[in-house]
Every structure is written in structure tokens, then in C-alpha cells.
Amino acid sequence: MKKHVIVAFAYAVAAMACGVFYREFTKFNDFTGVTSLGKVHTHLFLLGMVMFLLVALFDAKLSFSRQKLYKPFMIVYNIGVPLASALMLVRGIVQVLHTEIPSGADAAISGIAGIGHVLIALGIVFFFILILRALKSKDQQ
């Protein structure tokens, strides 16, 4: 449980740092439009901090961290969230700076961010499987 709370705290700190960066970077560049930078903050809070606080609670109640699927969940999910967030950060910086980038680089940014989101989705599926298996084994006891 402690490990999950520490991971949640790390995501919270990253979310707050991204929120401050978003506000200061857009203000410094006199940018008033919509940018991906504003979404990084909430992605990290919800998909990082809130998710791992929920994982801590479910694990405390169901002890699913002993299951085989637990480690793949932790790896996949904790690659997906930072990857998607980092590429959203890159996309937002490009938007704020009005930087012209080659279409290949633009597609790469979108594609890699998409891979991060797919990993997040896979991690969420793993999480639900962990919960369902833990509930099933608890019912059999």
C-alpha cells in the first residue's frame, strides 16, 4: 500500500509542476489559446495520483498485488501515463511557440502519444482483471 501512495504522490508532484509550467510558459509567451499543455496537468492528477490512490485502497482490501498480472499492470501503466503526458507536453510547447515542424515529426508526436494512451488503456484493463480475480478468489474462500 505504501508503494502505491508513494507513486500517487510522485504523480501529484509531476501534475503540479506541469500545471505551474503551463501557466508560466503560456504567460511568458503571451499565449491565450487552447493548448495540450493544459491537459497534461489533469492527466497526471487523474490517471496518476487518483488511480494509484484507488490501487492502494483496492490492494489493501483485496491484496491483488500478489497476483501474476500485478507486475505487468504496474509496468505497462507506469510507462503509458508518463509517455502520453510527455508527448502532450511536447505537443503543447510546439503549439505555444507556433513552431513549424515537418509533417513526419508531427505524426510521430501524435503516434507516440497514442501509444502511451493505448498502454494506459491496457493498464486499466489489467487493473479491472486484477480486481475481478481478487474478488473471485475472495468469494471462493
mmCIF file of C-alpha atoms in Angstrom:
data_model
loop_
_atom_site.group_PDB
_atom_site.id
_atom_site.type_symbol
_atom_site.label_atom_id
_atom_site.label_comp_id
_atom_site.label_asym_id
_atom_site.label_seq_id
_atom_site.Cartn_x
_atom_site.Cartn_y
_atom_site.Cartn_z
ATOM 1 C CA MET A 1 0.000 0.000 0.000
ATOM 2 C CA LYS A 2 2.824 2.362 0.883
ATOM 3 C CA LYS A 3 4.388 1.889 -2.562
ATOM 4 C CA HIS A 4 1.132 2.909 -4.239
ATOM 5 C CA VAL A 5 0.810 6.039 -2.119
ATOM 6 C CA ILE A 6 4.402 6.995 -2.972
ATOM 7 C CA VAL A 7 3.677 6.519 -6.697
ATOM 8 C CA ALA A 8 0.480 8.594 -6.305
ATOM 9 C CA PHE A 9 2.472 11.340 -4.591
ATOM 10 C CA ALA A 10 5.075 11.333 -7.382
ATOM 11 C CA TYR A 11 2.304 11.777 -9.955
ATOM 12 C CA ALA A 12 0.785 14.578 -7.851
ATOM 13 C CA VAL A 13 4.111 16.430 -7.745
ATOM 14 C CA ALA A 14 4.546 15.966 -11.517
ATOM 15 C CA ALA A 15 0.985 17.210 -12.086
ATOM 16 C CA MET A 16 1.563 20.321 -10.002
ATOM 17 C CA ALA A 17 4.875 21.010 -11.766
ATOM 18 C CA CYS A 18 3.176 20.673 -15.157
ATOM 19 C CA GLY A 19 0.373 22.964 -14.023
ATOM 20 C CA VAL A 20 2.843 25.655 -12.997
ATOM 21 C CA PHE A 21 4.819 25.172 -16.214
ATOM 22 C CA TYR A 22 1.632 25.512 -18.274
ATOM 23 C CA ARG A 23 0.611 28.735 -16.546
ATOM 24 C CA GLU A 24 4.048 30.353 -16.603
ATOM 25 C CA PHE A 25 5.074 29.183 -20.075
ATOM 26 C CA THR A 26 1.871 30.441 -21.715
ATOM 27 C CA LYS A 27 2.052 33.709 -19.782
ATOM 28 C CA PHE A 28 5.728 34.237 -20.715
ATOM 29 C CA ASN A 29 4.909 33.639 -24.398
ATOM 30 C CA ASP A 30 1.701 35.750 -24.317
ATOM 31 C CA PHE A 31 -0.304 32.721 -25.451
ATOM 32 C CA THR A 32 -4.042 32.799 -24.792
ATOM 33 C CA GLY A 33 -5.353 29.959 -26.964
ATOM 34 C CA VAL A 34 -6.087 26.337 -26.216
ATOM 35 C CA THR A 35 -3.094 24.028 -25.939
ATOM 36 C CA SER A 36 -2.325 20.444 -24.964
ATOM 37 C CA LEU A 37 -0.295 21.790 -22.049
ATOM 38 C CA GLY A 38 -3.487 22.421 -20.094
ATOM 39 C CA LYS A 39 -4.438 18.748 -20.314
ATOM 40 C CA VAL A 40 -1.143 17.329 -19.009
ATOM 41 C CA HIS A 41 -1.879 18.624 -15.513
ATOM 42 C CA THR A 42 -5.240 16.846 -15.298
ATOM 43 C CA HIS A 43 -3.973 13.673 -16.988
ATOM 44 C CA LEU A 44 -1.277 13.312 -14.352
ATOM 45 C CA PHE A 45 -3.646 14.067 -11.481
ATOM 46 C CA LEU A 46 -6.396 11.705 -12.582
ATOM 47 C CA LEU A 47 -4.516 8.940 -14.360
ATOM 48 C CA GLY A 48 -1.589 9.107 -11.964
ATOM 49 C CA MET A 49 -2.449 10.300 -8.485
ATOM 50 C CA VAL A 50 -6.129 9.331 -8.300
ATOM 51 C CA MET A 51 -5.554 5.974 -9.998
ATOM 52 C CA PHE A 52 -2.804 4.952 -7.585
ATOM 53 C CA LEU A 53 -4.771 6.071 -4.559
ATOM 54 C CA LEU A 54 -7.523 3.753 -5.831
ATOM 55 C CA VAL A 55 -4.972 0.988 -6.435
ATOM 56 C CA ALA A 56 -3.763 1.419 -2.845
ATOM 57 C CA LEU A 57 -7.290 1.107 -1.478
ATOM 58 C CA PHE A 58 -8.209 -1.899 -3.613
ATOM 59 C CA ASP A 59 -4.916 -3.636 -2.844
ATOM 60 C CA ALA A 60 -5.351 -3.018 0.883
ATOM 61 C CA LYS A 61 -8.774 -4.654 0.737
ATOM 62 C CA LEU A 62 -8.183 -7.382 -1.872
ATOM 63 C CA SER A 63 -4.393 -7.964 -1.804
ATOM 64 C CA PHE A 64 -4.204 -8.213 -5.575
ATOM 65 C CA SER A 65 -0.521 -7.245 -5.653
ATOM 66 C CA ARG A 66 0.236 -10.949 -5.099
ATOM 67 C CA GLN A 67 -1.266 -11.866 -8.476
ATOM 68 C CA LYS A 68 0.836 -12.613 -11.550
ATOM 69 C CA LEU A 69 -0.781 -9.809 -13.543
ATOM 70 C CA TYR A 70 0.126 -7.152 -10.943
ATOM 71 C CA LYS A 71 3.688 -6.557 -12.186
ATOM 72 C CA PRO A 72 2.656 -6.250 -15.870
ATOM 73 C CA PHE A 73 -0.056 -3.791 -14.774
ATOM 74 C CA MET A 74 2.463 -1.645 -12.905
ATOM 75 C CA ILE A 75 4.964 -1.688 -15.777
ATOM 76 C CA VAL A 76 2.523 -1.055 -18.624
ATOM 77 C CA TYR A 77 0.511 1.606 -16.823
ATOM 78 C CA ASN A 78 3.572 3.441 -15.484
ATOM 79 C CA ILE A 79 5.084 3.560 -18.959
ATOM 80 C CA GLY A 80 1.828 4.692 -20.585
ATOM 81 C CA VAL A 81 0.976 7.630 -18.337
ATOM 82 C CA PRO A 82 4.392 9.356 -18.446
ATOM 83 C CA LEU A 83 4.780 8.620 -22.163
ATOM 84 C CA ALA A 84 1.415 10.115 -23.102
ATOM 85 C CA SER A 85 1.978 13.048 -20.760
ATOM 86 C CA ALA A 86 5.465 13.783 -22.081
ATOM 87 C CA LEU A 87 4.281 13.824 -25.686
ATOM 88 C CA MET A 88 1.307 16.008 -24.771
ATOM 89 C CA LEU A 89 3.836 18.340 -23.154
ATOM 90 C CA VAL A 90 5.909 18.368 -26.361
ATOM 91 C CA ARG A 91 2.774 18.978 -28.458
ATOM 92 C CA GLY A 92 1.756 21.848 -26.162
ATOM 93 C CA ILE A 93 5.159 23.512 -26.328
ATOM 94 C CA VAL A 94 5.063 23.321 -30.131
ATOM 95 C CA GLN A 95 1.573 24.870 -30.088
ATOM 96 C CA VAL A 96 2.536 27.716 -27.765
ATOM 97 C CA LEU A 97 5.695 28.555 -29.708
ATOM 98 C CA HIS A 98 3.854 28.333 -33.055
ATOM 99 C CA THR A 99 6.717 26.163 -34.273
ATOM 100 C CA GLU A 100 6.521 24.740 -37.770
ATOM 101 C CA ILE A 101 7.514 21.104 -37.635
ATOM 102 C CA PRO A 102 7.728 18.633 -40.508
ATOM 103 C CA SER A 103 4.623 16.511 -41.007
ATOM 104 C CA GLY A 104 6.625 13.383 -40.164
ATOM 105 C CA ALA A 105 7.614 14.809 -36.786
ATOM 106 C CA ASP A 106 4.043 15.912 -36.183
ATOM 107 C CA ALA A 107 2.803 12.411 -36.955
ATOM 108 C CA ALA A 108 5.481 10.940 -34.679
ATOM 109 C CA ILE A 109 4.372 13.121 -31.770
ATOM 110 C CA SER A 110 0.756 12.077 -32.256
ATOM 111 C CA GLY A 111 1.674 8.440 -32.795
ATOM 112 C CA ILE A 112 3.858 8.118 -29.718
ATOM 113 C CA ALA A 113 1.265 9.912 -27.583
ATOM 114 C CA GLY A 114 -1.286 7.471 -28.989
ATOM 115 C CA ILE A 115 0.912 4.523 -27.985
ATOM 116 C CA GLY A 116 1.041 5.976 -24.472
ATOM 117 C CA HIS A 117 -2.746 6.176 -24.397
ATOM 118 C CA VAL A 118 -3.044 2.577 -25.642
ATOM 119 C CA LEU A 119 -0.718 1.462 -22.829
ATOM 120 C CA ILE A 120 -2.883 3.365 -20.344
ATOM 121 C CA ALA A 121 -5.974 1.591 -21.678
ATOM 122 C CA LEU A 122 -4.224 -1.781 -21.435
ATOM 123 C CA GLY A 123 -3.170 -0.965 -17.874
ATOM 124 C CA ILE A 124 -6.768 -0.107 -16.965
ATOM 125 C CA VAL A 125 -7.914 -3.447 -18.408
ATOM 126 C CA PHE A 126 -5.230 -5.212 -16.327
ATOM 127 C CA PHE A 127 -6.440 -3.307 -13.254
ATOM 128 C CA PHE A 128 -10.022 -4.486 -13.723
ATOM 129 C CA ILE A 129 -8.857 -8.061 -14.292
ATOM 130 C CA LEU A 130 -6.838 -7.851 -11.067
ATOM 131 C CA ILE A 131 -9.884 -6.652 -9.155
ATOM 132 C CA LEU A 132 -12.184 -9.274 -10.671
ATOM 133 C CA ARG A 133 -9.738 -12.114 -9.976
ATOM 134 C CA ALA A 134 -9.212 -10.922 -6.409
ATOM 135 C CA LEU A 135 -12.966 -10.748 -5.854
ATOM 136 C CA LYS A 136 -13.399 -14.214 -7.333
ATOM 137 C CA SER A 137 -10.734 -15.739 -5.074
ATOM 138 C CA LYS A 138 -12.205 -13.898 -2.082
ATOM 139 C CA ASP A 139 -15.656 -15.338 -2.880
ATOM 140 C CA GLN A 140 -14.173 -18.843 -3.060
ATOM 141 C CA GLN A 141 -12.720 -18.603 0.443
#
